[in-house]
PDB file of C-alpha atoms in Angstrom:
ATOM      1  CA  MET A  18       6.759  15.888   5.677  1.00  0.00           C
ATOM      2  CA  THR A  19       9.595  16.102   8.194  1.00  0.00           C
ATOM      3  CA  ASP A  20       9.853  14.648  11.713  1.00  0.00           C
ATOM      4  CA  VAL A  21       6.956  12.302  11.176  1.00  0.00           C
ATOM      5  CA  LEU A  22       8.529   9.554  13.311  1.00  0.00           C
ATOM      6  CA  PRO A  23      11.531   9.594  15.658  1.00  0.00           C
ATOM      7  CA  ARG A  24      14.801   8.711  14.004  1.00  0.00           C
ATOM      8  CA  ALA A  25      15.329   6.085  16.678  1.00  0.00           C
ATOM      9  CA  LYS A  26      12.169   4.216  15.519  1.00  0.00           C
ATOM     10  CA  ILE A  27      13.397   4.264  11.905  1.00  0.00           C
ATOM     11  CA  ALA A  28      16.857   3.116  12.953  1.00  0.00           C
ATOM     12  CA  ALA A  29      15.350   0.187  14.909  1.00  0.00           C
ATOM     13  CA  LEU A  30      13.379  -0.812  11.807  1.00  0.00           C
ATOM     14  CA  ASP A  31      16.528  -0.578   9.689  1.00  0.00           C
ATOM     15  CA  ARG A  32      18.361  -2.852  12.126  1.00  0.00           C
ATOM     16  CA  ASP A  33      15.546  -5.427  12.011  1.00  0.00           C
ATOM     17  CA  LEU A  34      15.720  -5.471   8.239  1.00  0.00           C
ATOM     18  CA  SER A  35      19.512  -5.634   7.981  1.00  0.00           C
ATOM     19  CA  ASP A  36      19.674  -9.426   7.539  1.00  0.00           C
ATOM     20  CA  ALA A  37      17.024  -9.339   4.806  1.00  0.00           C
ATOM     21  CA  PHE A  38      18.879  -6.541   3.029  1.00  0.00           C
ATOM     22  CA  ALA A  39      22.077  -8.631   3.183  1.00  0.00           C
ATOM     23  CA  THR A  40      20.596 -11.921   1.996  1.00  0.00           C
ATOM     24  CA  THR A  41      18.006 -10.778  -0.549  1.00  0.00           C
ATOM     25  CA  PRO A  42      19.317 -11.189  -4.131  1.00  0.00           C
ATOM     26  CA  PHE A  43      19.352  -8.293  -6.576  1.00  0.00           C
ATOM     27  CA  GLY A  44      16.356  -8.007  -8.814  1.00  0.00           C
ATOM     28  CA  THR A  45      15.991  -9.458 -12.298  1.00  0.00           C
ATOM     29  CA  GLY A  46      14.864  -7.199 -15.080  1.00  0.00           C
ATOM     30  CA  GLY A  47      15.238  -3.572 -16.010  1.00  0.00           C
ATOM     31  CA  PHE A  48      12.252  -2.319 -13.977  1.00  0.00           C
ATOM     32  CA  TYR A  49      12.982  -3.856 -10.572  1.00  0.00           C
ATOM     33  CA  GLY A  50      16.678  -3.202 -11.225  1.00  0.00           C
ATOM     34  CA  GLU A  51      19.565  -5.596 -11.244  1.00  0.00           C
ATOM     35  CA  THR A  52      21.535  -3.397  -8.797  1.00  0.00           C
ATOM     36  CA  THR A  53      18.529  -2.945  -6.538  1.00  0.00           C
ATOM     37  CA  LYS A  54      17.164  -5.157  -3.782  1.00  0.00           C
ATOM     38  CA  ARG A  55      13.525  -5.448  -2.776  1.00  0.00           C
ATOM     39  CA  PHE A  56      11.555  -7.521  -0.284  1.00  0.00           C
ATOM     40  CA  GLY A  57       8.113  -7.331   1.285  1.00  0.00           C
ATOM     41  CA  ARG A  58       6.294  -8.795   4.315  1.00  0.00           C
ATOM     42  CA  LEU A  59       7.651  -6.013   6.529  1.00  0.00           C
ATOM     43  CA  LEU A  60       4.965  -6.455   9.189  1.00  0.00           C
ATOM     44  CA  ALA A  61       6.200 -10.047   9.676  1.00  0.00           C
ATOM     45  CA  ARG A  62       9.838  -9.018   9.708  1.00  0.00           C
ATOM     46  CA  SER A  63       9.793  -6.206  12.262  1.00  0.00           C
ATOM     47  CA  ALA A  64       7.569  -5.091  15.081  1.00  0.00           C
ATOM     48  CA  HIS A  65       8.552  -1.540  14.218  1.00  0.00           C
ATOM     49  CA  ALA A  66       6.898  -1.612  10.785  1.00  0.00           C
ATOM     50  CA  ASP A  67       3.387  -1.158  12.150  1.00  0.00           C
ATOM     51  CA  ALA A  68       4.298   2.369  13.281  1.00  0.00           C
ATOM     52  CA  LEU A  69       4.709   3.292   9.625  1.00  0.00           C
ATOM     53  CA  VAL A  70       1.674   1.376   8.350  1.00  0.00           C
ATOM     54  CA  GLU A  71      -0.692   2.701  11.003  1.00  0.00           C
ATOM     55  CA  HIS A  72       0.651   6.194  11.456  1.00  0.00           C
ATOM     56  CA  PRO A  73      -2.495   8.181  12.409  1.00  0.00           C
ATOM     57  CA  LEU A  74      -1.650  11.336  10.420  1.00  0.00           C
ATOM     58  CA  ILE A  75      -0.732   9.312   7.320  1.00  0.00           C
ATOM     59  CA  LEU A  76      -3.885   7.216   7.547  1.00  0.00           C
ATOM     60  CA  ALA A  77      -6.042  10.314   7.955  1.00  0.00           C
ATOM     61  CA  VAL A  78      -4.563  11.861   4.819  1.00  0.00           C
ATOM     62  CA  VAL A  79      -4.879   8.641   2.790  1.00  0.00           C
ATOM     63  CA  GLU A  80      -8.472   8.042   3.867  1.00  0.00           C
ATOM     64  CA  ASN A  81      -9.406  11.583   2.968  1.00  0.00           C
ATOM     65  CA  ILE A  82      -8.037  11.061  -0.523  1.00  0.00           C
ATOM     66  CA  LEU A  83      -9.357   7.542  -1.195  1.00  0.00           C
ATOM     67  CA  ALA A  84     -12.593   7.384   0.809  1.00  0.00           C
ATOM     68  CA  PRO A  85     -14.713   8.970  -1.983  1.00  0.00           C
ATOM     69  CA  PHE A  86     -13.943   5.953  -4.163  1.00  0.00           C
ATOM     70  CA  CYS A  87     -14.280   2.976  -1.789  1.00  0.00           C
ATOM     71  CA  ASP A  88     -15.941   1.599   1.333  1.00  0.00           C
ATOM     72  CA  ARG A  89     -12.539   1.127   3.006  1.00  0.00           C
ATOM     73  CA  ILE A  90      -8.867   1.313   2.178  1.00  0.00           C
ATOM     74  CA  GLN A  91      -6.343  -1.544   2.295  1.00  0.00           C
ATOM     75  CA  LEU A  92      -2.579  -1.972   2.528  1.00  0.00           C
ATOM     76  CA  ASN A  93      -1.330  -2.281  -1.029  1.00  0.00           C
ATOM     77  CA  VAL A  94       2.362  -2.880  -0.316  1.00  0.00           C
ATOM     78  CA  ALA A  95       4.927  -2.750   2.474  1.00  0.00           C
ATOM     79  CA  GLN A  96       8.304  -3.141   0.781  1.00  0.00           C
ATOM     80  CA  ALA A  97      11.888  -2.313   1.559  1.00  0.00           C
ATOM     81  CA  ILE A  98      14.182  -1.169  -1.279  1.00  0.00           C
ATOM     82  CA  ALA A  99      17.959  -0.750  -1.431  1.00  0.00           C
ATOM     83  CA  VAL A 100      19.395   1.110  -4.427  1.00  0.00           C
ATOM     84  CA  HIS A 101      23.074   0.199  -4.694  1.00  0.00           C
ATOM     85  CA  PRO A 102      25.935   2.207  -6.166  1.00  0.00           C
ATOM     86  CA  GLN A 103      25.993   2.379  -9.977  1.00  0.00           C
ATOM     87  CA  ALA A 104      22.240   1.642 -10.148  1.00  0.00           C
ATOM     88  CA  PRO A 105      20.762   3.368 -13.186  1.00  0.00           C
ATOM     89  CA  ALA A 106      17.648   5.539 -12.981  1.00  0.00           C
ATOM     90  CA  GLN A 107      14.429   3.623 -12.927  1.00  0.00           C
ATOM     91  CA  LEU A 108      11.892   3.905 -15.731  1.00  0.00           C
ATOM     92  CA  PRO A 109       9.528   6.791 -14.840  1.00  0.00           C
ATOM     93  CA  HIS A 110       6.121   5.308 -14.123  1.00  0.00           C
ATOM     94  CA  ARG A 111       2.762   5.708 -12.373  1.00  0.00           C
ATOM     95  CA  ASP A 112       1.880   3.014  -9.897  1.00  0.00           C
ATOM     96  CA  HIS A 113      -1.849   3.163 -10.701  1.00  0.00           C
ATOM     97  CA  ASP A 114      -0.974   1.680 -14.144  1.00  0.00           C
ATOM     98  CA  MET A 115      -0.811  -1.732 -12.498  1.00  0.00           C
ATOM     99  CA  TRP A 116      -4.588  -1.705 -12.892  1.00  0.00           C
ATOM    100  CA  ARG A 117      -6.171  -1.310 -16.328  1.00  0.00           C
ATOM    101  CA  ALA A 118      -8.639   1.282 -15.113  1.00  0.00           C
ATOM    102  CA  PRO A 119      -9.821   4.737 -16.252  1.00  0.00           C
ATOM    103  CA  VAL A 120      -7.270   7.507 -15.641  1.00  0.00           C
ATOM    104  CA  GLY A 121      -7.834  11.122 -14.611  1.00  0.00           C
ATOM    105  CA  GLU A 122     -11.050  10.749 -12.640  1.00  0.00           C
ATOM    106  CA  THR A 123     -10.294   8.403  -9.754  1.00  0.00           C
ATOM    107  CA  GLU A 124      -7.292   8.035  -7.432  1.00  0.00           C
ATOM    108  CA  TYR A 125      -6.572   4.371  -6.795  1.00  0.00           C
ATOM    109  CA  LEU A 126      -3.705   4.510  -4.359  1.00  0.00           C
ATOM    110  CA  VAL A 127      -1.426   6.690  -2.234  1.00  0.00           C
ATOM    111  CA  ASN A 128       2.217   5.822  -1.623  1.00  0.00           C
ATOM    112  CA  ILE A 129       4.454   6.901   1.249  1.00  0.00           C
ATOM    113  CA  ILE A 130       8.225   6.559   1.012  1.00  0.00           C
ATOM    114  CA  TRP A 131      10.067   6.432   4.329  1.00  0.00           C
ATOM    115  CA  PRO A 132      13.890   6.805   4.105  1.00  0.00           C
ATOM    116  CA  LEU A 133      15.950   4.401   6.155  1.00  0.00           C
ATOM    117  CA  SER A 134      19.077   6.238   5.110  1.00  0.00           C
ATOM    118  CA  ALA A 135      19.416   9.813   3.842  1.00  0.00           C
ATOM    119  CA  PHE A 136      18.073  10.318   0.306  1.00  0.00           C
ATOM    120  CA  SER A 137      20.103  12.592  -1.914  1.00  0.00           C
ATOM    121  CA  ALA A 138      20.198  13.496  -5.596  1.00  0.00           C
ATOM    122  CA  ASP A 139      23.480  11.548  -5.841  1.00  0.00           C
ATOM    123  CA  ASN A 140      22.429   8.288  -4.195  1.00  0.00           C
ATOM    124  CA  GLY A 141      19.205   7.608  -6.076  1.00  0.00           C
ATOM    125  CA  ALA A 142      16.550   9.600  -4.256  1.00  0.00           C
ATOM    126  CA  THR A 143      13.074   9.124  -5.719  1.00  0.00           C
ATOM    127  CA  MET A 144      12.446  11.479  -8.643  1.00  0.00           C
ATOM    128  CA  ILE A 145       9.016  13.144  -8.691  1.00  0.00           C
ATOM    129  CA  TRP A 146       7.438  14.971 -11.617  1.00  0.00           C
ATOM    130  CA  PRO A 147       5.394  17.798 -10.034  1.00  0.00           C
ATOM    131  CA  GLY A 148       1.975  18.378 -11.560  1.00  0.00           C
ATOM    132  CA  SER A 149       1.937  14.996 -13.277  1.00  0.00           C
ATOM    133  CA  HIS A 150      -0.969  13.561 -11.252  1.00  0.00           C
ATOM    134  CA  GLY A 151      -4.721  13.423 -11.687  1.00  0.00           C
ATOM    135  CA  VAL A 152      -5.967  14.582 -15.073  1.00  0.00           C
ATOM    136  CA  HIS A 153      -2.385  15.369 -16.065  1.00  0.00           C
ATOM    137  CA  ALA A 154      -1.668  11.634 -16.032  1.00  0.00           C
ATOM    138  CA  LEU A 155      -3.322  11.709 -19.471  1.00  0.00           C
ATOM    139  CA  ASP A 156      -0.753  14.205 -20.822  1.00  0.00           C
ATOM    140  CA  ALA A 157       1.680  12.858 -23.382  1.00  0.00           C
ATOM    141  CA  GLU A 158       4.620  14.513 -21.605  1.00  0.00           C
ATOM    142  CA  PRO A 159       4.974  15.974 -18.098  1.00  0.00           C
ATOM    143  CA  ALA A 160       4.920  19.778 -18.037  1.00  0.00           C
ATOM    144  CA  MET A 161       7.652  20.126 -15.433  1.00  0.00           C
ATOM    145  CA  GLN A 162      11.119  18.646 -14.884  1.00  0.00           C
ATOM    146  CA  PRO A 163      11.537  16.055 -12.087  1.00  0.00           C
ATOM    147  CA  VAL A 164      12.851  16.929  -8.656  1.00  0.00           C
ATOM    148  CA  ALA A 165      14.795  14.638  -6.333  1.00  0.00           C
ATOM    149  CA  ALA A 166      13.030  13.893  -3.048  1.00  0.00           C
ATOM    150  CA  GLU A 167      15.946  14.572  -0.749  1.00  0.00           C
ATOM    151  CA  MET A 168      15.060  13.754   2.838  1.00  0.00           C
ATOM    152  CA  SER A 169      16.359  12.194   6.051  1.00  0.00           C
ATOM    153  CA  PRO A 170      15.131   9.283   8.221  1.00  0.00           C
ATOM    154  CA  GLY A 171      12.046  10.329  10.145  1.00  0.00           C
ATOM    155  CA  SER A 172      10.606  12.149   7.105  1.00  0.00           C
ATOM    156  CA  ALA A 173       7.935  10.814   4.749  1.00  0.00           C
ATOM    157  CA  LEU A 174       7.131  11.510   1.094  1.00  0.00           C
ATOM    158  CA  LEU A 175       3.447  11.171   0.153  1.00  0.00           C
ATOM    159  CA  PHE A 176       2.384  11.027  -3.486  1.00  0.00           C
ATOM    160  CA  LEU A 177      -0.608   9.852  -5.457  1.00  0.00           C
ATOM    161  CA  GLY A 178      -0.566   6.706  -7.553  1.00  0.00           C
ATOM    162  CA  SER A 179      -1.182   8.922 -10.571  1.00  0.00           C
ATOM    163  CA  THR A 180       2.090  10.773  -9.999  1.00  0.00           C
ATOM    164  CA  LEU A 181       4.958  10.098 -12.418  1.00  0.00           C
ATOM    165  CA  HIS A 182       8.040   9.021 -10.449  1.00  0.00           C
ATOM    166  CA  GLY A 183      11.005   6.658 -10.356  1.00  0.00           C
ATOM    167  CA  ALA A 184      14.142   5.901  -8.411  1.00  0.00           C
ATOM    168  CA  GLY A 185      17.056   8.130  -9.375  1.00  0.00           C
ATOM    169  CA  ARG A 186      20.500   7.089 -10.548  1.00  0.00           C
ATOM    170  CA  ASN A 187      22.905   6.221  -7.744  1.00  0.00           C
ATOM    171  CA  ILE A 188      26.264   7.810  -8.604  1.00  0.00           C
ATOM    172  CA  SER A 189      27.471   7.748  -4.992  1.00  0.00           C
ATOM    173  CA  ARG A 190      29.344   5.069  -3.041  1.00  0.00           C
ATOM    174  CA  ASP A 191      26.451   4.593  -0.637  1.00  0.00           C
ATOM    175  CA  VAL A 192      23.461   2.241  -0.615  1.00  0.00           C
ATOM    176  CA  ARG A 193      20.192   4.156  -0.516  1.00  0.00           C
ATOM    177  CA  ARG A 194      17.700   2.274   1.631  1.00  0.00           C
ATOM    178  CA  GLY A 195      14.041   3.053   2.104  1.00  0.00           C
ATOM    179  CA  VAL A 196      10.574   1.650   2.668  1.00  0.00           C
ATOM    180  CA  VAL A 197       7.515   2.187   0.547  1.00  0.00           C
ATOM    181  CA  ILE A 198       4.110   1.816   2.196  1.00  0.00           C
ATOM    182  CA  GLY A 199       1.180   1.995  -0.172  1.00  0.00           C
ATOM    183  CA  TYR A 200      -2.573   2.032   0.378  1.00  0.00           C
ATOM    184  CA  SER A 201      -5.213   1.394  -2.288  1.00  0.00           C
ATOM    185  CA  LEU A 202      -8.942   1.193  -2.724  1.00  0.00           C
ATOM    186  CA  GLY A 203     -10.281  -1.814  -0.854  1.00  0.00           C
ATOM    187  CA  TRP A 204     -11.981  -3.339  -3.914  1.00  0.00           C
ATOM    188  CA  LEU A 205      -8.756  -3.615  -5.921  1.00  0.00           C
ATOM    189  CA  LYS A 206      -6.422  -6.560  -6.045  1.00  0.00           C
ATOM    190  CA  PRO A 207      -3.367  -5.331  -4.077  1.00  0.00           C
ATOM    191  CA  TYR A 208       0.174  -5.321  -5.380  1.00  0.00           C
ATOM    192  CA  GLU A 209       1.345  -7.585  -2.535  1.00  0.00           C
ATOM    193  CA  ASN A 210      -0.774 -10.667  -1.888  1.00  0.00           C
ATOM    194  CA  GLN A 211      -1.535  -9.824   1.732  1.00  0.00           C
ATOM    195  CA  TRP A 212      -3.145 -13.120   2.721  1.00  0.00           C
ATOM    196  CA  LEU A 213      -0.001 -14.965   1.646  1.00  0.00           C
ATOM    197  CA  ALA A 214       2.295 -12.372   3.241  1.00  0.00           C
ATOM    198  CA  TYR A 215       0.266 -12.473   6.495  1.00  0.00           C
ATOM    199  CA  PRO A 216      -1.669 -15.749   6.813  1.00  0.00           C
ATOM    200  CA  PRO A 217      -4.121 -16.079   9.731  1.00  0.00           C
ATOM    201  CA  ASP A 218      -1.477 -17.393  12.191  1.00  0.00           C
ATOM    202  CA  VAL A 219       0.557 -14.238  11.567  1.00  0.00           C
ATOM    203  CA  ALA A 220      -2.353 -11.818  11.409  1.00  0.00           C
ATOM    204  CA  ARG A 221      -3.612 -13.098  14.771  1.00  0.00           C
ATOM    205  CA  THR A 222      -0.681 -11.259  16.389  1.00  0.00           C
ATOM    206  CA  PHE A 223      -1.809  -7.937  14.847  1.00  0.00           C
ATOM    207  CA  THR A 224      -4.163  -5.390  16.312  1.00  0.00           C
ATOM    208  CA  PRO A 225      -7.664  -5.628  14.847  1.00  0.00           C
ATOM    209  CA  SER A 226      -7.129  -2.402  12.865  1.00  0.00           C
ATOM    210  CA  LEU A 227      -3.846  -3.632  11.388  1.00  0.00           C
ATOM    211  CA  ALA A 228      -5.381  -7.041  10.549  1.00  0.00           C
ATOM    212  CA  ALA A 229      -8.205  -5.204   8.754  1.00  0.00           C
ATOM    213  CA  LEU A 230      -5.717  -3.169   6.707  1.00  0.00           C
ATOM    214  CA  VAL A 231      -4.054  -6.376   5.421  1.00  0.00           C
ATOM    215  CA  GLY A 232      -7.338  -7.875   4.292  1.00  0.00           C
ATOM    216  CA  TYR A 233      -9.108  -9.400   7.323  1.00  0.00           C
ATOM    217  CA  GLN A 234     -12.146  -7.285   6.740  1.00  0.00           C
ATOM    218  CA  GLN A 235     -14.767  -7.273   4.009  1.00  0.00           C
ATOM    219  CA  HIS A 236     -15.250  -4.449   1.568  1.00  0.00           C
ATOM    220  CA  ARG A 237     -18.981  -3.966   1.168  1.00  0.00           C
ATOM    221  CA  PRO A 238     -20.766  -5.467  -0.662  1.00  0.00           C
ATOM    222  CA  ASN A 239     -19.397  -8.818   0.317  1.00  0.00           C
ATOM    223  CA  PHE A 240     -15.951  -8.467  -1.289  1.00  0.00           C
ATOM    224  CA  GLY A 241     -13.109 -10.509   0.184  1.00  0.00           C
ATOM    225  CA  ASN A 242     -15.366 -12.788   2.201  1.00  0.00           C
ATOM    226  CA  TYR A 243     -14.542 -16.187   3.693  1.00  0.00           C
ATOM    227  CA  GLU A 244     -17.446 -18.653   3.407  1.00  0.00           C
ATOM    228  CA  GLY A 245     -19.780 -15.662   3.090  1.00  0.00           C
ATOM    229  CA  GLN A 246     -18.521 -13.988   6.260  1.00  0.00           C
ATOM    230  CA  CYS A 247     -15.885 -11.423   7.196  1.00  0.00           C
ATOM    231  CA  PRO A 248     -12.440 -13.123   7.030  1.00  0.00           C
ATOM    232  CA  SER A 249     -11.757 -11.720  10.511  1.00  0.00           C
ATOM    233  CA  VAL A 250     -13.430 -14.910  11.770  1.00  0.00           C
ATOM    234  CA  LEU A 251     -10.086 -16.642  10.977  1.00  0.00           C
ATOM    235  CA  LEU A 252      -8.300 -14.469  13.523  1.00  0.00           C
ATOM    236  CA  HIS A 253      -9.964 -16.518  16.275  1.00  0.00           C
ATOM    237  CA  GLY A 254      -8.853 -19.822  14.843  1.00  0.00           C
ATOM    238  CA  GLU A 255     -10.370 -22.172  12.264  1.00  0.00           C
ATOM    239  CA  PRO A 256     -14.153 -22.362  12.683  1.00  0.00           C
ATOM    240  CA  ASP A 257     -15.334 -25.560  14.325  1.00  0.00           C
ATOM    241  CA  GLU A 258     -18.628 -25.605  12.452  1.00  0.00           C
ATOM    242  CA  PRO A 259     -19.674 -24.682   8.916  1.00  0.00           C
ATOM    243  CA  LEU A 260     -20.380 -20.979   8.465  1.00  0.00           C
ATOM    244  CA  GLY A 261     -23.518 -19.420   7.076  1.00  0.00           C
ATOM    245  CA  ALA A 262     -23.278 -16.426   4.752  1.00  0.00           C
ATOM    246  CA  ILE A 263     -24.081 -13.056   6.312  1.00  0.00           C
ATOM    247  CA  ASP A 264     -25.041  -9.982   4.282  1.00  0.00           C
ATOM    248  CA  ALA A 265     -22.414  -7.214   4.230  1.00  0.00           C
ATOM    249  CA  LEU A 266     -24.111  -4.447   2.187  1.00  0.00           C
ATOM    250  CA  ARG A 267     -23.552  -0.744   1.701  1.00  0.00           C
ATOM    251  CA  PRO A 268     -26.100   1.485   3.503  1.00  0.00           C
ATOM    252  CA  ASP A 269     -27.800   2.344   0.168  1.00  0.00           C
ATOM    253  CA  GLN A 270     -28.057  -1.319  -0.756  1.00  0.00           C
ATOM    254  CA  GLN A 271     -29.423  -2.211   2.665  1.00  0.00           C
ATOM    255  CA  THR A 272     -32.098   0.487   2.343  1.00  0.00           C
ATOM    256  CA  GLN A 273     -33.042  -0.792  -1.122  1.00  0.00           C
ATOM    257  CA  LEU A 274     -33.212  -4.359   0.243  1.00  0.00           C
ATOM    258  CA  GLU A 275     -35.428  -3.416   3.137  1.00  0.00           C
ATOM    259  CA  ALA A 276     -37.825  -1.526   0.875  1.00  0.00           C
ATOM    260  CA  PHE A 277     -37.967  -4.506  -1.463  1.00  0.00           C
ATOM    261  CA  LEU A 278     -38.624  -6.973   1.381  1.00  0.00           C
ATOM    262  CA  ALA A 279     -41.287  -4.681   2.815  1.00  0.00           C
ATOM    263  CA  GLU A 280     -43.041  -4.591  -0.555  1.00  0.00           C
ATOM    264  CA  GLN A 281     -42.892  -8.362  -0.783  1.00  0.00           C
ATOM    265  CA  ARG A 282     -44.470  -8.717   2.620  1.00  0.00           C
ATOM    266  CA  GLN A 283     -47.301  -6.367   1.659  1.00  0.00           C
ATOM    267  CA  THR A 284     -48.139  -8.280  -1.506  1.00  0.00           C
ATOM    268  CA  SER A 285     -47.793 -11.767  -0.026  1.00  0.00           C
TER     269      SER A 285
END
């Protein structure tokens, strides 16, 4: 997708992240890459990051893909990545493999890569294996050769968590910088621990919808609760009194419960 956000907005985000790019150490290990830098907590580092996380078109696409499998979606990761010169290609992988779950039937996440600098085949643009998603994630080998996701700031690359991909080799003299924003099913443990990344005193500065994306909302039935209630109660400060648990059921469960209670009343 091209021209998803103005280049000026992406440039402002890049400026806000410049100190973190400069001071963050290179990774340790062959997967993260020892010539690659990564850091998260983007919503706490720049006021411009929320435009990426809550882009209405992106959210609409993500919700359309993931809604059949969950009550609500959540932010899985908001991470900046800088692939430096001489960085080798990253191991091709599928991000849904972080969860030991059945493959080929359910989509667990959607990723969006936003370039902060131009992505090219020479500077380590993300490599995508077309047709490697969904049921084809079960194939022993991908049917097609990878393609480099060459794009400019303002563009966005969307791909499923079942898609085989990996950062390309950087044979240029330039640092390739980008941001990955990922969304997953709300009942999964996210890649980035959102409540540590954005504790209540930080999340209180967010809009209610953004706070919900980072975990301050229950996933029915009752997942992610705080003292039996929606964790959004913490956005108004620490409760002064003990809290009582409140049902947060799916509609089908609520209907079943009401029928059960009605039967109990009739027989009592």
